[in-house]
PDB file of C-alpha atoms in Angstrom:
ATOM      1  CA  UNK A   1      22.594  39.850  -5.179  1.00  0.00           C
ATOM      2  CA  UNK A   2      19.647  37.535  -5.872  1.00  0.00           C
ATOM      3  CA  UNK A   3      19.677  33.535  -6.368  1.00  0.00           C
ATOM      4  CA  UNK A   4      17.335  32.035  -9.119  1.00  0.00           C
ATOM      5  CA  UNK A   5      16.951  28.639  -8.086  1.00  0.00           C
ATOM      6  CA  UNK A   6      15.381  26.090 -10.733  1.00  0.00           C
ATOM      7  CA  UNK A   7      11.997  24.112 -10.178  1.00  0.00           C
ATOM      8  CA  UNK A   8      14.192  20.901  -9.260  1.00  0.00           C
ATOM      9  CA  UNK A   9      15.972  22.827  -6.444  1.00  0.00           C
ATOM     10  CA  UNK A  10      13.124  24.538  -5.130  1.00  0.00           C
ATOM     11  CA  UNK A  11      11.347  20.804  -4.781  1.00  0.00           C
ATOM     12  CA  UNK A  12      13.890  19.219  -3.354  1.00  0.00           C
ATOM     13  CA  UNK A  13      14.261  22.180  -0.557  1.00  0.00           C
ATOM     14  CA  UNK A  14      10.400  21.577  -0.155  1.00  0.00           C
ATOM     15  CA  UNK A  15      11.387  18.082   0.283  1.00  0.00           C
ATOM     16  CA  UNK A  16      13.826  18.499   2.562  1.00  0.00           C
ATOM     17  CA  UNK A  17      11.915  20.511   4.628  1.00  0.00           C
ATOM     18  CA  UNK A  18       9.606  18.419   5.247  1.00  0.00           C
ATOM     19  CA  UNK A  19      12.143  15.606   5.883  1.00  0.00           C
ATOM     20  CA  UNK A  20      13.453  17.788   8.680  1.00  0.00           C
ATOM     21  CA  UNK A  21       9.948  18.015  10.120  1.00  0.00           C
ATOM     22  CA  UNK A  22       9.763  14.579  10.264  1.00  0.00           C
ATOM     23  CA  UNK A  23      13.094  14.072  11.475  1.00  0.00           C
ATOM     24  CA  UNK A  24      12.138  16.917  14.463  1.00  0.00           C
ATOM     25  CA  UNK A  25       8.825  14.772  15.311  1.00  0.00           C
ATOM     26  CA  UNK A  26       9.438  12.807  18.151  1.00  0.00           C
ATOM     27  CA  UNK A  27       7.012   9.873  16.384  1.00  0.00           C
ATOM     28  CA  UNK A  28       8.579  10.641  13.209  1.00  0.00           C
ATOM     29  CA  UNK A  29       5.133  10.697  11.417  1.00  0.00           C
ATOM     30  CA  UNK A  30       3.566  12.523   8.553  1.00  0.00           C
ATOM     31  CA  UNK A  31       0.705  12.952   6.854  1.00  0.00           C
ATOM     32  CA  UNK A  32      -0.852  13.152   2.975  1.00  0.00           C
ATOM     33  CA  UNK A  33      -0.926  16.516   3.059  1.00  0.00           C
ATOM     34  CA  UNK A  34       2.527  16.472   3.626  1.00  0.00           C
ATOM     35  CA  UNK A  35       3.156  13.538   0.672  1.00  0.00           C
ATOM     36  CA  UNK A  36       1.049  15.315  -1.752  1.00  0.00           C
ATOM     37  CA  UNK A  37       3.284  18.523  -1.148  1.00  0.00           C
ATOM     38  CA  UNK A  38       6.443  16.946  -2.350  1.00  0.00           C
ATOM     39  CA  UNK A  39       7.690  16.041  -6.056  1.00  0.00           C
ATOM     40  CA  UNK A  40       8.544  12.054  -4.946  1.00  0.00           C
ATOM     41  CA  UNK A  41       7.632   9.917  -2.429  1.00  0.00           C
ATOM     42  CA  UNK A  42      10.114   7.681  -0.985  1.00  0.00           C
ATOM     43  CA  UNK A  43       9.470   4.391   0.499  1.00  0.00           C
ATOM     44  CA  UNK A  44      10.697   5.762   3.675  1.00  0.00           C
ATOM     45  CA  UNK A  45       7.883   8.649   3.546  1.00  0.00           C
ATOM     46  CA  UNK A  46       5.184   5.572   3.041  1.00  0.00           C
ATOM     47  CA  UNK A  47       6.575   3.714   6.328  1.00  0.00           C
ATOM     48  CA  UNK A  48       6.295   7.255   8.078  1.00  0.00           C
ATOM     49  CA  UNK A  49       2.395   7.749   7.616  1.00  0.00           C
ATOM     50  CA  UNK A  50       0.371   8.062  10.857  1.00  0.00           C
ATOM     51  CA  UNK A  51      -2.462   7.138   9.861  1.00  0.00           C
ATOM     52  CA  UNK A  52      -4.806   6.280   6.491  1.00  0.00           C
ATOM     53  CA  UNK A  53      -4.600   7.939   3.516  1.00  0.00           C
ATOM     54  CA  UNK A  54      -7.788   9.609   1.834  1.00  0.00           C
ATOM     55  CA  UNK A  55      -6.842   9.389  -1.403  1.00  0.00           C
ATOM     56  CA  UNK A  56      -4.111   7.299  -3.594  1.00  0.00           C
ATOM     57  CA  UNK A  57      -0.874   9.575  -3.528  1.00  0.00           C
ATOM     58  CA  UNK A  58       0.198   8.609  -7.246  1.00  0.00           C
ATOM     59  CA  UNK A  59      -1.945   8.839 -10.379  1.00  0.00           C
ATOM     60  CA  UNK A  60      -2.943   5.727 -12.572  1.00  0.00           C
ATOM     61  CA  UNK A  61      -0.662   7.139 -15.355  1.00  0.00           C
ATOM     62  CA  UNK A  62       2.005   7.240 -12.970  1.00  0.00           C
ATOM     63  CA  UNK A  63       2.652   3.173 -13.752  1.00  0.00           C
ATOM     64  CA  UNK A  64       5.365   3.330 -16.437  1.00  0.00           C
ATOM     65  CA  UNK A  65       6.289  -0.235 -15.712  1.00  0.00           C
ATOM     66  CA  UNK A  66       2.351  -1.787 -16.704  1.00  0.00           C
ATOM     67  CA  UNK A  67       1.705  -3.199 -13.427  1.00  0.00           C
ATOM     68  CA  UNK A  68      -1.102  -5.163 -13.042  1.00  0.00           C
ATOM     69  CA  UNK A  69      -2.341  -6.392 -10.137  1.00  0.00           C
ATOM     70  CA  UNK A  70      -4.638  -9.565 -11.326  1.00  0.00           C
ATOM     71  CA  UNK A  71      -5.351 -12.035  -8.371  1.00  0.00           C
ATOM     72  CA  UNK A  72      -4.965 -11.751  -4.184  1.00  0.00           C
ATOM     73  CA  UNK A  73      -6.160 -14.871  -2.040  1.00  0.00           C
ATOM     74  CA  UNK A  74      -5.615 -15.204   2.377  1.00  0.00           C
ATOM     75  CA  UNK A  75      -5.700 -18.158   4.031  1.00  0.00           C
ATOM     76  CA  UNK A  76      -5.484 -19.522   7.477  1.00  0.00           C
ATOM     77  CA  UNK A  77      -2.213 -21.076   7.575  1.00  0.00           C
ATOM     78  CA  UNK A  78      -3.789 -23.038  10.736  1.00  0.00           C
ATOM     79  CA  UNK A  79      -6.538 -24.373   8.990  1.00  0.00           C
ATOM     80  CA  UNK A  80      -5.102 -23.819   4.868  1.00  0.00           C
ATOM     81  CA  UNK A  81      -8.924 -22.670   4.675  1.00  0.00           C
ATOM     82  CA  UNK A  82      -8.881 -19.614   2.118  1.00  0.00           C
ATOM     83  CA  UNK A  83     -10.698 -16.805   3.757  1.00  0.00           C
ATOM     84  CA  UNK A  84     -10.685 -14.319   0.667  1.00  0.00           C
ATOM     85  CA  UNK A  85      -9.853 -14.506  -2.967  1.00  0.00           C
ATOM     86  CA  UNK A  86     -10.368 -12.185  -6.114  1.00  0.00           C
ATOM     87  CA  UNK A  87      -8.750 -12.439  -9.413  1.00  0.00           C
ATOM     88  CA  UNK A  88      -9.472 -10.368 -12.396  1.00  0.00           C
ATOM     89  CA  UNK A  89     -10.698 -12.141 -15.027  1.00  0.00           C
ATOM     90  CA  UNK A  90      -7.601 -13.293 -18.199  1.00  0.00           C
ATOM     91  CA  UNK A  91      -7.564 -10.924 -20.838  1.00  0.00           C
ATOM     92  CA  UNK A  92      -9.886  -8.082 -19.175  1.00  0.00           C
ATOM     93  CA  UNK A  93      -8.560  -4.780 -19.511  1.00  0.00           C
ATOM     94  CA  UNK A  94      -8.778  -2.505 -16.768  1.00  0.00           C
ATOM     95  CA  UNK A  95     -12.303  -0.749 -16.722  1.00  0.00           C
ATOM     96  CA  UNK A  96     -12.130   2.926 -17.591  1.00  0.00           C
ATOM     97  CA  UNK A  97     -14.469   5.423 -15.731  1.00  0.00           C
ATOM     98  CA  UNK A  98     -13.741   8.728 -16.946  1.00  0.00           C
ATOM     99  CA  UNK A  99     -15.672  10.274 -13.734  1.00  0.00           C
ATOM    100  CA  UNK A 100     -13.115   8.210 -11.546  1.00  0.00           C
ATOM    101  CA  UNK A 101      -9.737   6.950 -13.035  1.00  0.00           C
ATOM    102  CA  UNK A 102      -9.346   4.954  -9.456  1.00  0.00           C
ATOM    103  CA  UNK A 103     -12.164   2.378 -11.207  1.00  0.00           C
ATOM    104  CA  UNK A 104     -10.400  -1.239  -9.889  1.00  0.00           C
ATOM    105  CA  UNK A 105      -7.692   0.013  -7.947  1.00  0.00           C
ATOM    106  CA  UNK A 106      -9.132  -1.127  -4.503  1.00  0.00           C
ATOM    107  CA  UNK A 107     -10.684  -4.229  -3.270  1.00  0.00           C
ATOM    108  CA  UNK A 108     -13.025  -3.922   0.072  1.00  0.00           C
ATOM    109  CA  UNK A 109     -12.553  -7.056   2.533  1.00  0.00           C
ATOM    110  CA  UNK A 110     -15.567  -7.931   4.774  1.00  0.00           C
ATOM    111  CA  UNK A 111     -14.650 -10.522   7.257  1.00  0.00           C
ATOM    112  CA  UNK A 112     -16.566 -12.324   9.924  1.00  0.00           C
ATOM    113  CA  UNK A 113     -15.297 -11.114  13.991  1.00  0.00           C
ATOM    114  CA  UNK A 114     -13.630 -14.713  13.786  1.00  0.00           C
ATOM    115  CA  UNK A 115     -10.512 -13.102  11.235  1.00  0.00           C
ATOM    116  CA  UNK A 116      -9.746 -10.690  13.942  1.00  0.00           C
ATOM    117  CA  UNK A 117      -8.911 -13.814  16.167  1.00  0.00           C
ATOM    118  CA  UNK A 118      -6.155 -15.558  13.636  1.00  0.00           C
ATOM    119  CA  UNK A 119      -2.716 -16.137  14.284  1.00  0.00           C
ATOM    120  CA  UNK A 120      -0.949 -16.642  11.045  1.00  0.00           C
ATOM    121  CA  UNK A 121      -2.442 -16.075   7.653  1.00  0.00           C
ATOM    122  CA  UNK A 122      -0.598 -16.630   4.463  1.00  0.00           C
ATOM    123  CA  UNK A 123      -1.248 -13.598   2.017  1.00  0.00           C
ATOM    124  CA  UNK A 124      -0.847 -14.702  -2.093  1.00  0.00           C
ATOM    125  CA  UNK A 125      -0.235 -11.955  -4.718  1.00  0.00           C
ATOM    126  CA  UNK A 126      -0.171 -12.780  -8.740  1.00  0.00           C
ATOM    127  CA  UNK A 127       0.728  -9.590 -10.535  1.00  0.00           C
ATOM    128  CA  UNK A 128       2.493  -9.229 -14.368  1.00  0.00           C
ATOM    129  CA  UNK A 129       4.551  -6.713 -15.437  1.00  0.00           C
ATOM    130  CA  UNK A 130       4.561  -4.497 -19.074  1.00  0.00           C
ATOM    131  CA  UNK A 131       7.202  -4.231 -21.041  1.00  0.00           C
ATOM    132  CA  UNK A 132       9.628  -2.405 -19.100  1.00  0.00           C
ATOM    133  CA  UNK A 133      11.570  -4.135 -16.625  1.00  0.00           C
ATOM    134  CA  UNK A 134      11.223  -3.400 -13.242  1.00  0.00           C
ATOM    135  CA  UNK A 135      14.565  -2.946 -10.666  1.00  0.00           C
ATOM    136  CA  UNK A 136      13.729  -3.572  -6.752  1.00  0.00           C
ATOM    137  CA  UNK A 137      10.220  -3.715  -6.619  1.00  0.00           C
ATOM    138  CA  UNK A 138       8.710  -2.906  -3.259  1.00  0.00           C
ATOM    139  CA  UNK A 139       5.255  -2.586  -2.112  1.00  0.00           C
ATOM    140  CA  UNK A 140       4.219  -1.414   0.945  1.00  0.00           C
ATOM    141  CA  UNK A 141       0.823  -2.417   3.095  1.00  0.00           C
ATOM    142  CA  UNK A 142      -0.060  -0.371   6.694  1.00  0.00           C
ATOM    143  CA  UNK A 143      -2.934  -1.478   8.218  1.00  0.00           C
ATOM    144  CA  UNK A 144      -4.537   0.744  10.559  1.00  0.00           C
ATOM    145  CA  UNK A 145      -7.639   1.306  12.824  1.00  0.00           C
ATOM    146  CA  UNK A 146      -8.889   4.390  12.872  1.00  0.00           C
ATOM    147  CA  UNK A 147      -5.358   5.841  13.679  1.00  0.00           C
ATOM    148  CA  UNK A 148      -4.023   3.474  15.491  1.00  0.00           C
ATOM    149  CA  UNK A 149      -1.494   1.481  13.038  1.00  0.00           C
ATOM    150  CA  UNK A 150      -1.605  -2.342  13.242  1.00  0.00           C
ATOM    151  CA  UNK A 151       0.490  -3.978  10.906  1.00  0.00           C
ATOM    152  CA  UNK A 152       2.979  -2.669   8.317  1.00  0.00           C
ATOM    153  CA  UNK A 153       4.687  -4.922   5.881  1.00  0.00           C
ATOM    154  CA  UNK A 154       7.161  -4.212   3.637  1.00  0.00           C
ATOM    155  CA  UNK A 155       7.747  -6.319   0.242  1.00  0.00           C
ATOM    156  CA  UNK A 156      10.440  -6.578  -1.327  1.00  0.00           C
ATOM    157  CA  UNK A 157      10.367  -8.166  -4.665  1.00  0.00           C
ATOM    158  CA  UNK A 158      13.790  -7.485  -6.192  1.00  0.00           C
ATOM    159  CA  UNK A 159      13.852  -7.730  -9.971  1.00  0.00           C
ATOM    160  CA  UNK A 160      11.146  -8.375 -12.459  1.00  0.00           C
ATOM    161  CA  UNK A 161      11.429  -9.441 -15.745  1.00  0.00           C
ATOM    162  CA  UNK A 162       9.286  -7.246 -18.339  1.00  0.00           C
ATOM    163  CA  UNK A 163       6.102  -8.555 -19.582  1.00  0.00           C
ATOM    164  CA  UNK A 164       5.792 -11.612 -16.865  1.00  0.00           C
ATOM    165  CA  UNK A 165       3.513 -12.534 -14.563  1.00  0.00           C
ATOM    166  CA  UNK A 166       4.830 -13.473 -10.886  1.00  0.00           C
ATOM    167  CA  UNK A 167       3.127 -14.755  -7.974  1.00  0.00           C
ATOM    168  CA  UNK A 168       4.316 -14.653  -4.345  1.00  0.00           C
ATOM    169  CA  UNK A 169       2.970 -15.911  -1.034  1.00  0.00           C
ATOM    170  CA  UNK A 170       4.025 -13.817   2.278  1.00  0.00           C
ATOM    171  CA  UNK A 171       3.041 -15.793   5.837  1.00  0.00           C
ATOM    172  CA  UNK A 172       3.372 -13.814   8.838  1.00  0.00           C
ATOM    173  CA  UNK A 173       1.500 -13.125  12.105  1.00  0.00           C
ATOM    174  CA  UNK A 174      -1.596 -10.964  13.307  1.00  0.00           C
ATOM    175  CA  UNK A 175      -1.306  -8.607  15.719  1.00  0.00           C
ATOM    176  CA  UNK A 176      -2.256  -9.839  18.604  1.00  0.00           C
ATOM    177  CA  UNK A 177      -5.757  -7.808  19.883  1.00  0.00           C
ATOM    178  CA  UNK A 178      -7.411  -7.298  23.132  1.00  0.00           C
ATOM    179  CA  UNK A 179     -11.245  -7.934  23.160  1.00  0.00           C
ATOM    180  CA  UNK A 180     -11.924  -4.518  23.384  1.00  0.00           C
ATOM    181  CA  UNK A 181     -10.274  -3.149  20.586  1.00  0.00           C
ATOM    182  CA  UNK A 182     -11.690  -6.735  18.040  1.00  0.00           C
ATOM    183  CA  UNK A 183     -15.570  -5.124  19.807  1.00  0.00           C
ATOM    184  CA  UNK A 184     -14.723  -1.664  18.383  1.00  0.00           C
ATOM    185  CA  UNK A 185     -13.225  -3.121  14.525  1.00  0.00           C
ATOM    186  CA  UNK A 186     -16.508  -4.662  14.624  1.00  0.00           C
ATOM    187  CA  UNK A 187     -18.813  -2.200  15.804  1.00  0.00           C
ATOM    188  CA  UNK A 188     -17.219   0.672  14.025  1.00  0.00           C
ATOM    189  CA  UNK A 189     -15.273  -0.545  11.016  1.00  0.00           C
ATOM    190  CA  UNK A 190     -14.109   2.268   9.465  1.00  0.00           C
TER     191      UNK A 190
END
């Protein structure tokens, strides 16, 4: 007797497969290669990654919910100096590059050796939401050199009401670095 097993089932076995890898790792970590092999990523799969990914792991058309990521300022919560801030311009859609549908989904920092030596920096995100509604947002940051991760954090924004904009300010600590390792960020960035 042979079992047909449905598209769904067969994903979720892929999924749980490599849940049980990840489960047998002793560091618990995976990879994009595994991500991109599975039907959803979980939050839990994000928090799991050992080091940088390449590429984004979800399309652009992937944002049902219109979410729109318009301004993001740092400051030194020391000093309340602001040390980086970009906001998309009101009423600017999105640019469309047919060659590259990642166009403005990435913003490159260059600091000075000095941001390395911070203690607390207060991070400000203004984002607005389409017309769905959107239940238990969460966005997730890992920072990492080379593969050595640095910093995770892990947002939780609850509920947002459709077509809104919301801004949010998180404050929390640097790592703490060794000389060594601040010489090496800024001899060999990436």
């Amino acid at each position: 007797m042979s079992a047909v097993q449905s598209p769904s089932s067969q994903a979720q076995q892929r999924d749980d497969r490599l849940n049980n890898k990840v489960n047998a790792d002793s560091e618990g970590g995976l990879v994009e290669a595994d991500l991109l092999q599975m039907d959803q990523i979980r939050p839990e799969h994000v928090l799991r990654l050992k080091k940088v990914t390449e590429n984004y792991l979800c399309q652009p058309e992937a944002n049902v919910y219109g979410i729109d990521f318009t301004r993001f300022k740092i400051r030194d919560m020391e000093t309340n100096a602001t040390l980086f801030e970009i906001a998309k311009p009101p009423g600017q859609p999105v640019p469309v590059d047919e060659h590259d549908p990642n166009v403005g989904r990435f913003v490159r920092y260059q600091f000075t050796p000095e941001f390395l030596k911070l203690r607390h920096v207060g991070a400000t995100v203004e984002f607005t939401v389409g017309a769905t509604p959107v239940k238990d947002f969460r966005m997730i940051e890992r920072h990492f050199f080379h593969e050595k991760p640095l910093k995770t954090f892990d947002f939780e924004f609850g509920f947002c009401i459709p077509n809104s904009k919301n801004t949010c300010e998180h404050i929390y600590d640097f790592p703490q670095l060794d000389d060594n390792t601040i010489r090496q960020m800024v001899t060999e960035p990436y």
